[in-house]
Coordinates of C-alpha atoms in Angstrom, one line a residue:
X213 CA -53.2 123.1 -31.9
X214 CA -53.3 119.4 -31.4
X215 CA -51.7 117.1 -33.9
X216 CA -53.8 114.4 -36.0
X217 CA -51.4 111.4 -35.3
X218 CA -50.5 108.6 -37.2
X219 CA -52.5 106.5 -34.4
X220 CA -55.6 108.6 -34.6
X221 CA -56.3 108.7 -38.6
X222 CA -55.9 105.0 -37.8
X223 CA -58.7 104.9 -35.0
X224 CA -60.8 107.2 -37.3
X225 CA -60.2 104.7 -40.6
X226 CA -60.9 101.4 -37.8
X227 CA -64.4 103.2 -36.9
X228 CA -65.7 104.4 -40.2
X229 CA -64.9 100.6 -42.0
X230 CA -67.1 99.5 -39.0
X231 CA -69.7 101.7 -39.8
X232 CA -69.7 100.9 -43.2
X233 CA -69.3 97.4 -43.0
X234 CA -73.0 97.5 -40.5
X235 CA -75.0 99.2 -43.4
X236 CA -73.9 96.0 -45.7
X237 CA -75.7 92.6 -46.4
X238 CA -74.8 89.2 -47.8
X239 CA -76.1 86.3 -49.5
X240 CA -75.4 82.7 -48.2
X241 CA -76.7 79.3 -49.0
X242 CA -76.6 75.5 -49.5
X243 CA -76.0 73.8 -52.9
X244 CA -76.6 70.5 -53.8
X245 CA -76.5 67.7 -56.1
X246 CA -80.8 67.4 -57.3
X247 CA -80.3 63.6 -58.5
X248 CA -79.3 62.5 -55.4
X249 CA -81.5 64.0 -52.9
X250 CA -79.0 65.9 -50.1
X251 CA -75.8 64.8 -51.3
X252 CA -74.1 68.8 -51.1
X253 CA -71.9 70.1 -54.0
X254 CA -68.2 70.9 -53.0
X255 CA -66.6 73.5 -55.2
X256 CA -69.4 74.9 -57.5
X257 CA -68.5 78.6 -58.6
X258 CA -71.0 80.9 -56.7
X259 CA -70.9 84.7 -57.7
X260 CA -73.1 87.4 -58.0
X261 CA -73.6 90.3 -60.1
X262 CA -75.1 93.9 -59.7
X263 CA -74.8 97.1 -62.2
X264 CA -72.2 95.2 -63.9
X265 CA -70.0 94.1 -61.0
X266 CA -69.4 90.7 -59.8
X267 CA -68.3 88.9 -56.6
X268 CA -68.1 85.4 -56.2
X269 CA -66.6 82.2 -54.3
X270 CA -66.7 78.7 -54.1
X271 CA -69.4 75.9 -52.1
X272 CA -67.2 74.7 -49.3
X273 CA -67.2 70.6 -48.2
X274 CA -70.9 70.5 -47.3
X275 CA -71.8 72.4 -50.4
X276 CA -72.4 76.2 -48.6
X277 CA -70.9 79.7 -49.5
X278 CA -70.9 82.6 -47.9
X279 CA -70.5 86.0 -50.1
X280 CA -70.3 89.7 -48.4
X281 CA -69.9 92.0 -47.5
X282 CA -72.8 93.7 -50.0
X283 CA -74.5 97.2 -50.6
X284 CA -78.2 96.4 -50.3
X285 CA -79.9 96.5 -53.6
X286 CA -81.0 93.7 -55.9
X287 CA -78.4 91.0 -57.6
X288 CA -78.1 88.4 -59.9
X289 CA -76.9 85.1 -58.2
X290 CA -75.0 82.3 -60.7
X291 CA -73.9 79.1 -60.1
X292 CA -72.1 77.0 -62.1
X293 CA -70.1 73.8 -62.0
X294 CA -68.0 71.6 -65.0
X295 CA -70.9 68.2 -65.7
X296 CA -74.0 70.2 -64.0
X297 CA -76.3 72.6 -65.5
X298 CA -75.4 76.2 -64.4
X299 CA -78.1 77.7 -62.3
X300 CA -79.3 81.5 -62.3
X301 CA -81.5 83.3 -59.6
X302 CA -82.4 86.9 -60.1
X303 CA -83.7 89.9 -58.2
X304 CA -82.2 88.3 -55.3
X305 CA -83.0 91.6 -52.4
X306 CA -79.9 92.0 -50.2
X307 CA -81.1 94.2 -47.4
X308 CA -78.4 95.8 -44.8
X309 CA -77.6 94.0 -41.5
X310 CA -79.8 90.8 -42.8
X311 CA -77.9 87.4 -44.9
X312 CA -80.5 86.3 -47.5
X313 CA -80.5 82.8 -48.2
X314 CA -80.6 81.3 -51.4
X315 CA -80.0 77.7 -51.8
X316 CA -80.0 75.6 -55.2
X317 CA -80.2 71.9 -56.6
X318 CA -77.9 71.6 -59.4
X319 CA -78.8 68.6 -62.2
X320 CA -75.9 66.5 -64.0
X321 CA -75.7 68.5 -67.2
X322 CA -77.0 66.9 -70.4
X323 CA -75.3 68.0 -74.1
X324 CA -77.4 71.0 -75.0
X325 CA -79.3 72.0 -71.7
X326 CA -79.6 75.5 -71.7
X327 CA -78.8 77.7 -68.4
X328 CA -82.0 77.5 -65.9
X329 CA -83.1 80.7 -64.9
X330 CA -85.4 82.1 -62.1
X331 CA -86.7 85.5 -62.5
X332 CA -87.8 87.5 -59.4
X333 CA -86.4 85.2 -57.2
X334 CA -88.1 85.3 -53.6
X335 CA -85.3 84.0 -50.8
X336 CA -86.4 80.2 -50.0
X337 CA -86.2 80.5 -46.6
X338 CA -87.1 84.0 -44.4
X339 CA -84.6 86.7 -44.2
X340 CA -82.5 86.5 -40.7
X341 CA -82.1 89.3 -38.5
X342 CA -78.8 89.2 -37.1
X343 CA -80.2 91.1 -33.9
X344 CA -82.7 89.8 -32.4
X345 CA -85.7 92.6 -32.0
X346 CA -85.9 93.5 -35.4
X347 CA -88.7 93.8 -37.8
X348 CA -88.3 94.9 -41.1
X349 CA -90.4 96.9 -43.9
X350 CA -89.0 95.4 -46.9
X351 CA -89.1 97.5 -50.4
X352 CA -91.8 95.1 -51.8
X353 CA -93.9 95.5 -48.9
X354 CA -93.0 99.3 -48.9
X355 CA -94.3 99.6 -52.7
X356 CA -97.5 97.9 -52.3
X357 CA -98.8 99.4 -48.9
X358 CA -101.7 101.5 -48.7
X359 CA -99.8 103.7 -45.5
X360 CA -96.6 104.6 -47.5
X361 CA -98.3 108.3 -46.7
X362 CA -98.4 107.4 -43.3
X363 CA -95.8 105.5 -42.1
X364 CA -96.1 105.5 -38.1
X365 CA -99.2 103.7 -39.2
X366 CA -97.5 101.3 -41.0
X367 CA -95.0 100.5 -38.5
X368 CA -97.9 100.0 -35.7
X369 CA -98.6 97.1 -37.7
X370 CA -96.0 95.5 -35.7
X371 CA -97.4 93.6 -32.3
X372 CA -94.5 95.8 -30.3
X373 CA -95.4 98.9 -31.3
X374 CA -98.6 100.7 -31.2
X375 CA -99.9 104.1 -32.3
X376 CA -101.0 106.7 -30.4
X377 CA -104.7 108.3 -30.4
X378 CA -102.9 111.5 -31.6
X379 CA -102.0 109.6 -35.0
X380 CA -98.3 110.5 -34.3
X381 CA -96.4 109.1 -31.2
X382 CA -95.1 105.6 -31.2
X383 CA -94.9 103.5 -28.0
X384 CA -92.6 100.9 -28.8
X385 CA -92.9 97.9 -26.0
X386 CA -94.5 100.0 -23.6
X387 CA -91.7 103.0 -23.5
X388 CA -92.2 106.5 -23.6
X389 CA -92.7 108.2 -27.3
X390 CA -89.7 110.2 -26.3
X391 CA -87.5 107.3 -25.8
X392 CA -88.2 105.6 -29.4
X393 CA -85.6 107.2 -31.4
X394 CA -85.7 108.1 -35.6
X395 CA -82.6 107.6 -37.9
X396 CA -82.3 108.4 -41.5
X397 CA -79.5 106.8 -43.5
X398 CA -77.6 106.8 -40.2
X399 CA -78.3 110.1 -39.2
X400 CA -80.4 110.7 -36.3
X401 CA -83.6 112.9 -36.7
X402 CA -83.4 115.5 -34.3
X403 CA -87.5 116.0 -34.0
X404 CA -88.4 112.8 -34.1
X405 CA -89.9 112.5 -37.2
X406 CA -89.7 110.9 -40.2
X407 CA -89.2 113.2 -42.6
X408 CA -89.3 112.4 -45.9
X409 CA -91.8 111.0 -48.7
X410 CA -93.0 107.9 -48.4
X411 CA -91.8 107.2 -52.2
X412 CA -87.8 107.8 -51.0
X413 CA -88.1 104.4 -48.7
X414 CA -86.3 101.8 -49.2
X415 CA -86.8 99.6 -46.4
X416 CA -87.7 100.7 -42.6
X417 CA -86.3 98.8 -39.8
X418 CA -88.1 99.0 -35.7
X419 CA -85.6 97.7 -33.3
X420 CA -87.9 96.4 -30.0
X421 CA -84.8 94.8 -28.9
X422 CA -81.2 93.7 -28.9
X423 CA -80.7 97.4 -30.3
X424 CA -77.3 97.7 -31.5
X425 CA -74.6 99.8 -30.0
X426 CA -73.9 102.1 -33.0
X427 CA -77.7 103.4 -32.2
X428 CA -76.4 104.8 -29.0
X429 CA -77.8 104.6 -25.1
X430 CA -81.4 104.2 -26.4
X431 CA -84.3 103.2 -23.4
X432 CA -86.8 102.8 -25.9
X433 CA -86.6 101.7 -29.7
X434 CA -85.0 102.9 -32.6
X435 CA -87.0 103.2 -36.2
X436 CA -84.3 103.5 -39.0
X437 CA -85.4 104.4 -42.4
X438 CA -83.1 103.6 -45.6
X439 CA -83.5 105.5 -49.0
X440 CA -83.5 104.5 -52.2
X441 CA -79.9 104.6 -53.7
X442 CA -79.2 105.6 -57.5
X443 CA -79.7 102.0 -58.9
X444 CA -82.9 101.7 -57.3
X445 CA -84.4 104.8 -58.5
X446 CA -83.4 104.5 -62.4
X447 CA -84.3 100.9 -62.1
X448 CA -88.1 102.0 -61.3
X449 CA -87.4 104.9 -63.8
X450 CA -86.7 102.1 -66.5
X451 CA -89.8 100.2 -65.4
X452 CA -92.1 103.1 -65.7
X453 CA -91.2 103.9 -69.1

């Protein structure tokens, strides 16, 4: 019977933070003084918040943060500095293996000037795919679809991938339907299917390109689906009522 080493556990811990740290997301952005034009904001208190947890950091020299890793959901993003009037974005979406980007002009505070507040706060700028190839379903586009029911259908939308006359295999850049490969939450679909109702999605990414390596030796593409997590389903339970 082989030993489990000190060296090995340590392997095994070294691969599984990798692979947890690829399903993650993160919020960056640029702050900066709103009375004088560009002028960027060094040390304003950036953190945000999500089912009661927070995480923050500070706006470097030329005014950016940077704040991850985090779980994809939806977040409250603050910032705040001592003379300026503290600025709050919500329902920021952080979406694995993209950075949303949320930048913010802060005014000179005046004696009684409330907190300013955005509510269902769209990123300013569009979400970047850290590999290139990548085209993303996101959970708004998900929810207001008319081919949630039918999501090869949906994902044919895309210019690299088209459907079949069959209504069921892919052909992603010109590849063989066998060689497009299905994951779920990280777990690989052994038929090929997606298997699960269209309400469960959270977001669906199609890798045409620059696949990453924890997909495997894929010749084709790779579709990987993400479900809704706890705080997304009894935040639409909440709504609903």
């Amino acid at each position: 019977m082989k030993k489990f080493t000190p060296f090995a556990a340590t392997v095994l811990l070294y691969f599984n933070t990798l692979s947890l740290f690829a399903q993650m997301g993160e919020i960056r952005g640029k702050i900066i003084d709103k009375d004088n034009g560009k002028t960027p904001l060094p040390g304003v208190n950036v953190y945000v918040e999500r089912a009661g947890k927070q995480i923050g950091t500070f706006t470097d020299e030329k005014g950016n943060y940077v704040i991850k890793p985090l779980e994809p959901g939806m977040y409250k993003v603050q910032m705040s500095m001592m003379g300026y009037q503290s600025v709050v974005k919500e329902n920021v979406q952080v979406t694995s293996d993209q950075i949303a980007f949320v930048d913010a002009s802060l005014t000179e505070q005046t004696i009684g000037l409330p907190t300013l507040v955005v509510t269902d706060y769209e990123a300013e700028k569009p979400l970047l795919n850290k590999e290139g190839g990548l085209n993303v379903i996101s959970p708004k586009e998900l929810k207001n679809t008319a081919l949630l029911r039918e999501p090869k259908a949906l994902l044919a939308t895309f210019s690299d991938v088209k459907l079949a006359p069959n209504g069921k295999d892919l052909y992603i850049r010109g590849a063989r339907p066998t060689s497009t490969v299905y994951f779920i939450d990280g777990v690989k679909s052994i038929d090929g299917e997606i298997n699960i109702p269209g309400s469960a999605m959270s977001n669906i990414k199609v890798y045409t390109g620059g696949i990453p390596a924890r997909y495997g030796d894929v010749t084709g593409g790779v579709v990987a689906v993400e479900t809704k997590g706890y705080f997304d389903v009894l935040k639409e339970y909440n709504l609903s009522k």
